[in-house]
Amino acid sequence: MTKKHHYRDYILKELERRQRKNPSYSLRAFSRDLEVPCSRLSEILNGKVGLSESRAVNLASKLNLSPSEQEFFVDLALSEHARSAVLRDLAAQRVKAREEAFGKIGEEQFAVISDWYHTAITQILLLKDFDPSIENIARRLGLTQDTVEKALERLDTLKLVMKTPEGRWVADDSKYSSSYGGSSEAARNYFLQMQNKAVEAMSAENKRRWDMGCTMVPTNRDKAKEVAQKIRQFRLELMQDLQSCEDKDSLFALSTSFFEMTDLPAH
């Protein structure tokens, strides 16, 4: 049975997370950090008042949610409280599609696939002599410590990482693919994020290594299927070669794109 979600669950989960870190953390302190009056936050949690779209967007950004979770949080609120019936229906359709994806592969795994830094964390933990502290992971990947902490919780749930008795985070070095065919929305989200990371790498201020090329070539659509298969095989062989290196000291991303530039001819 597909799990039903509610935006209030995300608020309560974040409150519980903060209280685990600081047992004296109160609802009043939480309301202060969320910039919501304590009485209003209590009414929201008790279901006495709802969330407008702007309030939902603002809250989502303060709850340390992943990008895909923020979108889902806002859709959950809109599906219940949007003033327009059309907007409520559209949001409800997006919620249903997302929940069906959760039912197939699990909510946490969906998040791992949708947001780039989950995969990056599992791989950076494999670097030689790497200090796997939350602070160091955050610094090397350009993330906040809260983002890293929550990502590690998700990865731990999936058993993709684990904490040793000494308190060090380690990753399962089994090879697995980050590709995902069960939800095109998840795939689009992941690859759009990776394209944005590629743009960052090419910025004039960035000192990271990068090598990219783009070639346009006319060909037959059936021939293109063969090319796509060859690219997949090349990518697999190259990644196996890179992963066989003993002295891993940096994390790179290999991104290949092969897509049609022209629309189908009219008949």
PDB file of C-alpha atoms in Angstrom:
ATOM      1  CA  MET A   1       0.000   0.000   0.000  1.00  0.00           C
ATOM      2  CA  THR A   2       1.331   3.433  -0.941  1.00  0.00           C
ATOM      3  CA  LYS A   3       2.261   5.555   2.049  1.00  0.00           C
ATOM      4  CA  LYS A   4       0.244   8.759   2.406  1.00  0.00           C
ATOM      5  CA  HIS A   5       2.174  11.886   3.266  1.00  0.00           C
ATOM      6  CA  HIS A   6       1.289  15.164   4.948  1.00  0.00           C
ATOM      7  CA  TYR A   7       3.309  18.354   5.083  1.00  0.00           C
ATOM      8  CA  ARG A   8       2.866  18.503   8.881  1.00  0.00           C
ATOM      9  CA  ASP A   9       4.900  15.290   9.133  1.00  0.00           C
ATOM     10  CA  TYR A  10       7.932  17.094   7.725  1.00  0.00           C
ATOM     11  CA  ILE A  11       7.603  19.891  10.297  1.00  0.00           C
ATOM     12  CA  LEU A  12       7.287  17.441  13.187  1.00  0.00           C
ATOM     13  CA  LYS A  13      10.180  15.322  11.912  1.00  0.00           C
ATOM     14  CA  GLU A  14      12.483  18.339  11.817  1.00  0.00           C
ATOM     15  CA  LEU A  15      11.394  19.388  15.320  1.00  0.00           C
ATOM     16  CA  GLU A  16      12.162  15.876  16.607  1.00  0.00           C
ATOM     17  CA  ARG A  17      15.565  15.920  14.888  1.00  0.00           C
ATOM     18  CA  ARG A  18      16.509  19.184  16.565  1.00  0.00           C
ATOM     19  CA  GLN A  19      15.265  17.963  19.938  1.00  0.00           C
ATOM     20  CA  ARG A  20      17.412  14.832  19.636  1.00  0.00           C
ATOM     21  CA  LYS A  21      20.442  17.080  19.201  1.00  0.00           C
ATOM     22  CA  ASN A  22      19.318  19.436  21.980  1.00  0.00           C
ATOM     23  CA  PRO A  23      16.771  18.004  24.476  1.00  0.00           C
ATOM     24  CA  SER A  24      15.989  21.509  25.755  1.00  0.00           C
ATOM     25  CA  TYR A  25      14.987  22.720  22.277  1.00  0.00           C
ATOM     26  CA  SER A  26      11.375  23.889  22.565  1.00  0.00           C
ATOM     27  CA  LEU A  27       8.478  24.571  20.229  1.00  0.00           C
ATOM     28  CA  ARG A  28       8.983  28.260  20.961  1.00  0.00           C
ATOM     29  CA  ALA A  29      12.621  28.042  19.840  1.00  0.00           C
ATOM     30  CA  PHE A  30      11.495  26.134  16.750  1.00  0.00           C
ATOM     31  CA  SER A  31       8.925  28.807  15.889  1.00  0.00           C
ATOM     32  CA  ARG A  32      11.603  31.471  16.315  1.00  0.00           C
ATOM     33  CA  ASP A  33      13.969  29.657  13.923  1.00  0.00           C
ATOM     34  CA  LEU A  34      11.179  29.136  11.391  1.00  0.00           C
ATOM     35  CA  GLU A  35      10.108  32.787  11.782  1.00  0.00           C
ATOM     36  CA  VAL A  36       6.525  31.730  12.509  1.00  0.00           C
ATOM     37  CA  PRO A  37       4.633  32.915  15.630  1.00  0.00           C
ATOM     38  CA  CYS A  38       4.513  30.106  18.178  1.00  0.00           C
ATOM     39  CA  SER A  39       0.713  30.202  18.403  1.00  0.00           C
ATOM     40  CA  ARG A  40       0.427  29.992  14.600  1.00  0.00           C
ATOM     41  CA  LEU A  41       2.900  27.094  14.409  1.00  0.00           C
ATOM     42  CA  SER A  42       0.899  25.243  17.047  1.00  0.00           C
ATOM     43  CA  GLU A  43      -2.296  25.810  15.047  1.00  0.00           C
ATOM     44  CA  ILE A  44      -0.593  24.530  11.875  1.00  0.00           C
ATOM     45  CA  LEU A  45       0.600  21.374  13.621  1.00  0.00           C
ATOM     46  CA  ASN A  46      -2.850  20.811  15.119  1.00  0.00           C
ATOM     47  CA  GLY A  47      -4.542  21.235  11.738  1.00  0.00           C
ATOM     48  CA  LYS A  48      -6.476  24.338  12.790  1.00  0.00           C
ATOM     49  CA  VAL A  49      -4.980  26.532  10.058  1.00  0.00           C
ATOM     50  CA  GLY A  50      -3.399  25.764   6.716  1.00  0.00           C
ATOM     51  CA  LEU A  51      -0.494  27.081   4.676  1.00  0.00           C
ATOM     52  CA  SER A  52      -0.574  29.533   1.804  1.00  0.00           C
ATOM     53  CA  GLU A  53       1.794  28.855  -1.087  1.00  0.00           C
ATOM     54  CA  SER A  54       4.201  31.612  -0.021  1.00  0.00           C
ATOM     55  CA  ARG A  55       4.232  30.384   3.581  1.00  0.00           C
ATOM     56  CA  ALA A  56       4.781  26.795   2.411  1.00  0.00           C
ATOM     57  CA  VAL A  57       7.714  27.846   0.213  1.00  0.00           C
ATOM     58  CA  ASN A  58       9.227  29.847   3.081  1.00  0.00           C
ATOM     59  CA  LEU A  59       8.797  27.021   5.581  1.00  0.00           C
ATOM     60  CA  ALA A  60      10.215  24.413   3.196  1.00  0.00           C
ATOM     61  CA  SER A  61      13.414  26.442   2.829  1.00  0.00           C
ATOM     62  CA  LYS A  62      13.865  26.601   6.617  1.00  0.00           C
ATOM     63  CA  LEU A  63      13.221  22.901   7.312  1.00  0.00           C
ATOM     64  CA  ASN A  64      16.510  21.742   5.756  1.00  0.00           C
ATOM     65  CA  LEU A  65      14.652  19.668   3.180  1.00  0.00           C
ATOM     66  CA  SER A  66      16.293  18.417   0.015  1.00  0.00           C
ATOM     67  CA  PRO A  67      15.236  20.196  -3.216  1.00  0.00           C
ATOM     68  CA  SER A  68      12.859  17.374  -4.182  1.00  0.00           C
ATOM     69  CA  GLU A  69      11.390  17.307  -0.660  1.00  0.00           C
ATOM     70  CA  GLN A  70      10.810  21.067  -0.761  1.00  0.00           C
ATOM     71  CA  GLU A  71       8.797  20.718  -3.967  1.00  0.00           C
ATOM     72  CA  PHE A  72       6.800  17.846  -2.467  1.00  0.00           C
ATOM     73  CA  PHE A  73       6.169  19.791   0.760  1.00  0.00           C
ATOM     74  CA  VAL A  74       4.738  22.749  -1.193  1.00  0.00           C
ATOM     75  CA  ASP A  75       2.588  20.448  -3.357  1.00  0.00           C
ATOM     76  CA  LEU A  76       1.208  18.749  -0.243  1.00  0.00           C
ATOM     77  CA  ALA A  77       0.191  22.138   1.154  1.00  0.00           C
ATOM     78  CA  LEU A  78      -1.263  23.325  -2.165  1.00  0.00           C
ATOM     79  CA  SER A  79      -3.271  20.124  -2.632  1.00  0.00           C
ATOM     80  CA  GLU A  80      -5.036  20.907   0.626  1.00  0.00           C
ATOM     81  CA  HIS A  81      -5.112  24.681   0.925  1.00  0.00           C
ATOM     82  CA  ALA A  82      -4.782  26.317  -2.521  1.00  0.00           C
ATOM     83  CA  ARG A  83      -7.625  28.785  -3.067  1.00  0.00           C
ATOM     84  CA  SER A  84      -8.158  27.696  -6.660  1.00  0.00           C
ATOM     85  CA  ALA A  85      -9.753  24.277  -7.240  1.00  0.00           C
ATOM     86  CA  VAL A  86      -7.625  23.949 -10.383  1.00  0.00           C
ATOM     87  CA  LEU A  87      -4.400  24.530  -8.433  1.00  0.00           C
ATOM     88  CA  ARG A  88      -5.511  22.082  -5.734  1.00  0.00           C
ATOM     89  CA  ASP A  89      -6.221  19.438  -8.366  1.00  0.00           C
ATOM     90  CA  LEU A  90      -2.899  19.946 -10.187  1.00  0.00           C
ATOM     91  CA  ALA A  91      -0.974  19.745  -6.921  1.00  0.00           C
ATOM     92  CA  ALA A  92      -2.909  16.624  -5.920  1.00  0.00           C
ATOM     93  CA  GLN A  93      -1.958  14.981  -9.227  1.00  0.00           C
ATOM     94  CA  ARG A  94       1.741  15.723  -8.592  1.00  0.00           C
ATOM     95  CA  VAL A  95       1.431  14.372  -5.054  1.00  0.00           C
ATOM     96  CA  LYS A  96      -0.203  11.180  -6.336  1.00  0.00           C
ATOM     97  CA  ALA A  97       2.542  10.637  -8.918  1.00  0.00           C
ATOM     98  CA  ARG A  98       5.217  11.186  -6.296  1.00  0.00           C
ATOM     99  CA  GLU A  99       3.564   8.828  -3.804  1.00  0.00           C
ATOM    100  CA  GLU A 100       3.278   6.136  -6.466  1.00  0.00           C
ATOM    101  CA  ALA A 101       7.033   6.470  -7.036  1.00  0.00           C
ATOM    102  CA  PHE A 102       7.610   6.204  -3.288  1.00  0.00           C
ATOM    103  CA  GLY A 103       5.506   3.052  -3.209  1.00  0.00           C
ATOM    104  CA  LYS A 104       7.671   1.421  -5.865  1.00  0.00           C
ATOM    105  CA  ILE A 105      11.142   2.173  -4.483  1.00  0.00           C
ATOM    106  CA  GLY A 106      10.745   3.804  -1.068  1.00  0.00           C
ATOM    107  CA  GLU A 107      10.794   7.469  -0.126  1.00  0.00           C
ATOM    108  CA  GLU A 108      14.397   7.631   1.023  1.00  0.00           C
ATOM    109  CA  GLN A 109      15.752   5.855  -2.054  1.00  0.00           C
ATOM    110  CA  PHE A 110      13.789   8.267  -4.229  1.00  0.00           C
ATOM    111  CA  ALA A 111      15.531  11.157  -2.459  1.00  0.00           C
ATOM    112  CA  VAL A 112      18.966   9.563  -2.934  1.00  0.00           C
ATOM    113  CA  ILE A 113      18.394   9.282  -6.673  1.00  0.00           C
ATOM    114  CA  SER A 114      16.803  12.687  -7.124  1.00  0.00           C
ATOM    115  CA  ASP A 115      19.387  14.865  -5.371  1.00  0.00           C
ATOM    116  CA  TRP A 116      22.986  14.815  -6.566  1.00  0.00           C
ATOM    117  CA  TYR A 117      24.756  15.142  -3.240  1.00  0.00           C
ATOM    118  CA  HIS A 118      23.593  11.777  -1.887  1.00  0.00           C
ATOM    119  CA  THR A 119      25.575   9.928  -4.539  1.00  0.00           C
ATOM    120  CA  ALA A 120      28.464  12.386  -4.127  1.00  0.00           C
ATOM    121  CA  ILE A 121      28.649  11.658  -0.399  1.00  0.00           C
ATOM    122  CA  THR A 122      28.786   7.876  -0.903  1.00  0.00           C
ATOM    123  CA  GLN A 123      31.642   8.316  -3.370  1.00  0.00           C
ATOM    124  CA  ILE A 124      33.673  10.938  -1.497  1.00  0.00           C
ATOM    125  CA  LEU A 125      33.796   8.585   1.480  1.00  0.00           C
ATOM    126  CA  LEU A 126      35.842   6.205  -0.700  1.00  0.00           C
ATOM    127  CA  LEU A 127      38.716   8.679  -1.170  1.00  0.00           C
ATOM    128  CA  LYS A 128      42.043   7.619   0.316  1.00  0.00           C
ATOM    129  CA  ASP A 129      42.897   9.202   3.702  1.00  0.00           C
ATOM    130  CA  PHE A 130      39.660  11.188   3.636  1.00  0.00           C
ATOM    131  CA  ASP A 131      38.418  12.633   6.937  1.00  0.00           C
ATOM    132  CA  PRO A 132      34.719  11.571   6.913  1.00  0.00           C
ATOM    133  CA  SER A 133      33.512  14.172   9.393  1.00  0.00           C
ATOM    134  CA  ILE A 134      30.297  16.035   8.585  1.00  0.00           C
ATOM    135  CA  GLU A 135      32.249  19.291   8.585  1.00  0.00           C
ATOM    136  CA  ASN A 136      34.787  18.012   6.061  1.00  0.00           C
ATOM    137  CA  ILE A 137      32.175  16.456   3.765  1.00  0.00           C
ATOM    138  CA  ALA A 138      30.260  19.746   3.781  1.00  0.00           C
ATOM    139  CA  ARG A 139      33.401  21.756   3.006  1.00  0.00           C
ATOM    140  CA  ARG A 140      34.598  19.517   0.170  1.00  0.00           C
ATOM    141  CA  LEU A 141      31.186  19.368  -1.529  1.00  0.00           C
ATOM    142  CA  GLY A 142      30.101  22.957  -0.849  1.00  0.00           C
ATOM    143  CA  LEU A 143      27.116  21.945   1.289  1.00  0.00           C
ATOM    144  CA  THR A 144      25.775  23.000   4.668  1.00  0.00           C
ATOM    145  CA  GLN A 145      26.436  20.694   7.594  1.00  0.00           C
ATOM    146  CA  ASP A 146      22.687  20.251   8.135  1.00  0.00           C
ATOM    147  CA  THR A 147      22.291  19.080   4.531  1.00  0.00           C
ATOM    148  CA  VAL A 148      25.096  16.545   4.965  1.00  0.00           C
ATOM    149  CA  GLU A 149      23.702  15.309   8.276  1.00  0.00           C
ATOM    150  CA  LYS A 150      20.244  14.658   6.844  1.00  0.00           C
ATOM    151  CA  ALA A 151      21.681  13.075   3.699  1.00  0.00           C
ATOM    152  CA  LEU A 152      23.749  10.679   5.810  1.00  0.00           C
ATOM    153  CA  GLU A 153      20.609   9.730   7.738  1.00  0.00           C
ATOM    154  CA  ARG A 154      18.869   8.816   4.461  1.00  0.00           C
ATOM    155  CA  LEU A 155      21.887   6.909   3.167  1.00  0.00           C
ATOM    156  CA  ASP A 156      22.200   5.066   6.477  1.00  0.00           C
ATOM    157  CA  THR A 157      18.552   4.033   6.202  1.00  0.00           C
ATOM    158  CA  LEU A 158      19.317   2.564   2.776  1.00  0.00           C
ATOM    159  CA  LYS A 159      22.466   0.885   4.135  1.00  0.00           C
ATOM    160  CA  LEU A 160      24.576   2.714   1.556  1.00  0.00           C
ATOM    161  CA  VAL A 161      26.662   4.165   4.387  1.00  0.00           C
ATOM    162  CA  MET A 162      27.211   3.123   7.975  1.00  0.00           C
ATOM    163  CA  LYS A 163      28.757   4.530  11.129  1.00  0.00           C
ATOM    164  CA  THR A 164      31.594   2.521  12.616  1.00  0.00           C
ATOM    165  CA  PRO A 165      31.891   1.928  16.384  1.00  0.00           C
ATOM    166  CA  GLU A 166      34.542   4.671  16.332  1.00  0.00           C
ATOM    167  CA  GLY A 167      31.965   7.107  14.930  1.00  0.00           C
ATOM    168  CA  ARG A 168      33.407   7.311  11.384  1.00  0.00           C
ATOM    169  CA  TRP A 169      31.140   7.296   8.348  1.00  0.00           C
ATOM    170  CA  VAL A 170      32.043   4.691   5.726  1.00  0.00           C
ATOM    171  CA  ALA A 171      30.399   3.821   2.418  1.00  0.00           C
ATOM    172  CA  ASP A 172      29.546   0.504   0.849  1.00  0.00           C
ATOM    173  CA  ASP A 173      32.076   0.198  -1.972  1.00  0.00           C
ATOM    174  CA  SER A 174      29.747  -1.974  -4.046  1.00  0.00           C
ATOM    175  CA  LYS A 175      29.274  -0.501  -7.511  1.00  0.00           C
ATOM    176  CA  TYR A 176      25.774   0.720  -8.194  1.00  0.00           C
ATOM    177  CA  SER A 177      24.167   2.944 -10.785  1.00  0.00           C
ATOM    178  CA  SER A 178      22.576   6.298 -10.064  1.00  0.00           C
ATOM    179  CA  SER A 179      20.394   6.039 -13.158  1.00  0.00           C
ATOM    180  CA  TYR A 180      16.660   5.592 -12.605  1.00  0.00           C
ATOM    181  CA  GLY A 181      13.998   4.587 -15.058  1.00  0.00           C
ATOM    182  CA  GLY A 182      10.991   4.155 -12.767  1.00  0.00           C
ATOM    183  CA  SER A 183      10.244   7.872 -12.535  1.00  0.00           C
ATOM    184  CA  SER A 184      11.107  10.238 -15.353  1.00  0.00           C
ATOM    185  CA  GLU A 185      10.604  13.171 -12.979  1.00  0.00           C
ATOM    186  CA  ALA A 186      13.273  11.787 -10.658  1.00  0.00           C
ATOM    187  CA  ALA A 187      15.658  11.290 -13.574  1.00  0.00           C
ATOM    188  CA  ARG A 188      15.044  14.801 -14.897  1.00  0.00           C
ATOM    189  CA  ASN A 189      15.640  16.281 -11.459  1.00  0.00           C
ATOM    190  CA  TYR A 190      18.914  14.420 -10.989  1.00  0.00           C
ATOM    191  CA  PHE A 191      20.353  15.195 -14.409  1.00  0.00           C
ATOM    192  CA  LEU A 192      19.281  18.842 -14.320  1.00  0.00           C
ATOM    193  CA  GLN A 193      21.167  19.186 -11.048  1.00  0.00           C
ATOM    194  CA  MET A 194      24.235  17.558 -12.596  1.00  0.00           C
ATOM    195  CA  GLN A 195      24.043  19.906 -15.582  1.00  0.00           C
ATOM    196  CA  ASN A 196      24.030  22.822 -13.146  1.00  0.00           C
ATOM    197  CA  LYS A 197      27.132  21.375 -11.452  1.00  0.00           C
ATOM    198  CA  ALA A 198      28.807  21.210 -14.874  1.00  0.00           C
ATOM    199  CA  VAL A 199      28.029  24.896 -15.453  1.00  0.00           C
ATOM    200  CA  GLU A 200      29.571  25.696 -12.062  1.00  0.00           C
ATOM    201  CA  ALA A 201      32.715  23.780 -12.997  1.00  0.00           C
ATOM    202  CA  MET A 202      33.129  25.901 -16.157  1.00  0.00           C
ATOM    203  CA  SER A 203      32.806  29.265 -14.395  1.00  0.00           C
ATOM    204  CA  ALA A 204      35.786  31.593 -14.784  1.00  0.00           C
ATOM    205  CA  GLU A 205      36.323  31.772 -11.003  1.00  0.00           C
ATOM    206  CA  ASN A 206      36.407  28.001 -10.592  1.00  0.00           C
ATOM    207  CA  LYS A 207      39.786  26.275 -10.480  1.00  0.00           C
ATOM    208  CA  ARG A 208      38.422  22.735 -10.846  1.00  0.00           C
ATOM    209  CA  ARG A 209      39.459  20.549 -13.754  1.00  0.00           C
ATOM    210  CA  TRP A 210      36.947  20.066 -16.530  1.00  0.00           C
ATOM    211  CA  ASP A 211      36.889  18.805 -20.092  1.00  0.00           C
ATOM    212  CA  MET A 212      33.770  19.039 -22.200  1.00  0.00           C
ATOM    213  CA  GLY A 213      32.948  18.896 -25.879  1.00  0.00           C
ATOM    214  CA  CYS A 214      29.888  19.108 -28.065  1.00  0.00           C
ATOM    215  CA  THR A 215      29.446  17.868 -31.620  1.00  0.00           C
ATOM    216  CA  MET A 216      26.328  18.005 -33.773  1.00  0.00           C
ATOM    217  CA  VAL A 217      26.033  15.418 -36.518  1.00  0.00           C
ATOM    218  CA  PRO A 218      23.219  14.426 -38.919  1.00  0.00           C
ATOM    219  CA  THR A 219      22.284  10.745 -38.810  1.00  0.00           C
ATOM    220  CA  ASN A 220      19.404   8.297 -38.974  1.00  0.00           C
ATOM    221  CA  ARG A 221      17.152   7.860 -35.919  1.00  0.00           C
ATOM    222  CA  ASP A 222      17.641   4.067 -35.950  1.00  0.00           C
ATOM    223  CA  LYS A 223      21.415   4.558 -36.101  1.00  0.00           C
ATOM    224  CA  ALA A 224      21.115   6.856 -33.099  1.00  0.00           C
ATOM    225  CA  LYS A 225      19.867   3.920 -31.002  1.00  0.00           C
ATOM    226  CA  GLU A 226      23.113   2.066 -31.720  1.00  0.00           C
ATOM    227  CA  VAL A 227      25.139   5.127 -30.753  1.00  0.00           C
ATOM    228  CA  ALA A 228      23.268   5.450 -27.448  1.00  0.00           C
ATOM    229  CA  GLN A 229      24.112   1.825 -26.618  1.00  0.00           C
ATOM    230  CA  LYS A 230      27.800   2.375 -27.455  1.00  0.00           C
ATOM    231  CA  ILE A 231      27.855   5.453 -25.200  1.00  0.00           C
ATOM    232  CA  ARG A 232      26.409   3.442 -22.316  1.00  0.00           C
ATOM    233  CA  GLN A 233      29.038   0.735 -22.803  1.00  0.00           C
ATOM    234  CA  PHE A 234      31.849   3.302 -23.058  1.00  0.00           C
ATOM    235  CA  ARG A 235      30.657   5.020 -19.884  1.00  0.00           C
ATOM    236  CA  LEU A 236      30.572   1.721 -18.000  1.00  0.00           C
ATOM    237  CA  GLU A 237      34.078   0.706 -19.103  1.00  0.00           C
ATOM    238  CA  LEU A 238      35.543   4.133 -18.332  1.00  0.00           C
ATOM    239  CA  MET A 239      33.972   4.249 -14.866  1.00  0.00           C
ATOM    240  CA  GLN A 240      35.324   0.767 -14.087  1.00  0.00           C
ATOM    241  CA  ASP A 241      38.795   1.947 -15.115  1.00  0.00           C
ATOM    242  CA  LEU A 242      38.560   5.068 -12.943  1.00  0.00           C
ATOM    243  CA  GLN A 243      37.255   3.139  -9.939  1.00  0.00           C
ATOM    244  CA  SER A 244      40.139   0.662 -10.127  1.00  0.00           C
ATOM    245  CA  CYS A 245      42.578   3.445  -9.171  1.00  0.00           C
ATOM    246  CA  GLU A 246      44.163   2.838  -5.756  1.00  0.00           C
ATOM    247  CA  ASP A 247      45.066   6.400  -4.669  1.00  0.00           C
ATOM    248  CA  LYS A 248      41.699   8.123  -4.989  1.00  0.00           C
ATOM    249  CA  ASP A 249      42.052  11.736  -3.815  1.00  0.00           C
ATOM    250  CA  SER A 250      39.372  13.653  -5.754  1.00  0.00           C
ATOM    251  CA  LEU A 251      35.756  13.204  -6.859  1.00  0.00           C
ATOM    252  CA  PHE A 252      34.891  13.682 -10.535  1.00  0.00           C
ATOM    253  CA  ALA A 253      31.605  13.404 -12.434  1.00  0.00           C
ATOM    254  CA  LEU A 254      31.315  11.821 -15.866  1.00  0.00           C
ATOM    255  CA  SER A 255      28.327  13.198 -17.757  1.00  0.00           C
ATOM    256  CA  THR A 256      27.502  12.243 -21.344  1.00  0.00           C
ATOM    257  CA  SER A 257      24.632  13.686 -23.358  1.00  0.00           C
ATOM    258  CA  PHE A 258      23.236  12.442 -26.636  1.00  0.00           C
ATOM    259  CA  PHE A 259      19.911  13.947 -27.643  1.00  0.00           C
ATOM    260  CA  GLU A 260      17.882  14.814 -30.688  1.00  0.00           C
ATOM    261  CA  MET A 261      18.031  18.459 -31.822  1.00  0.00           C
ATOM    262  CA  THR A 262      15.275  18.404 -34.451  1.00  0.00           C
ATOM    263  CA  ASP A 263      11.554  17.759 -34.234  1.00  0.00           C
ATOM    264  CA  LEU A 264      10.048  14.889 -36.170  1.00  0.00           C
ATOM    265  CA  PRO A 265       9.097  15.879 -39.745  1.00  0.00           C
ATOM    266  CA  ALA A 266       5.428  16.621 -40.358  1.00  0.00           C
ATOM    267  CA  HIS A 267       3.464  13.988 -42.263  1.00  0.00           C
TER     268      HIS A 267
END
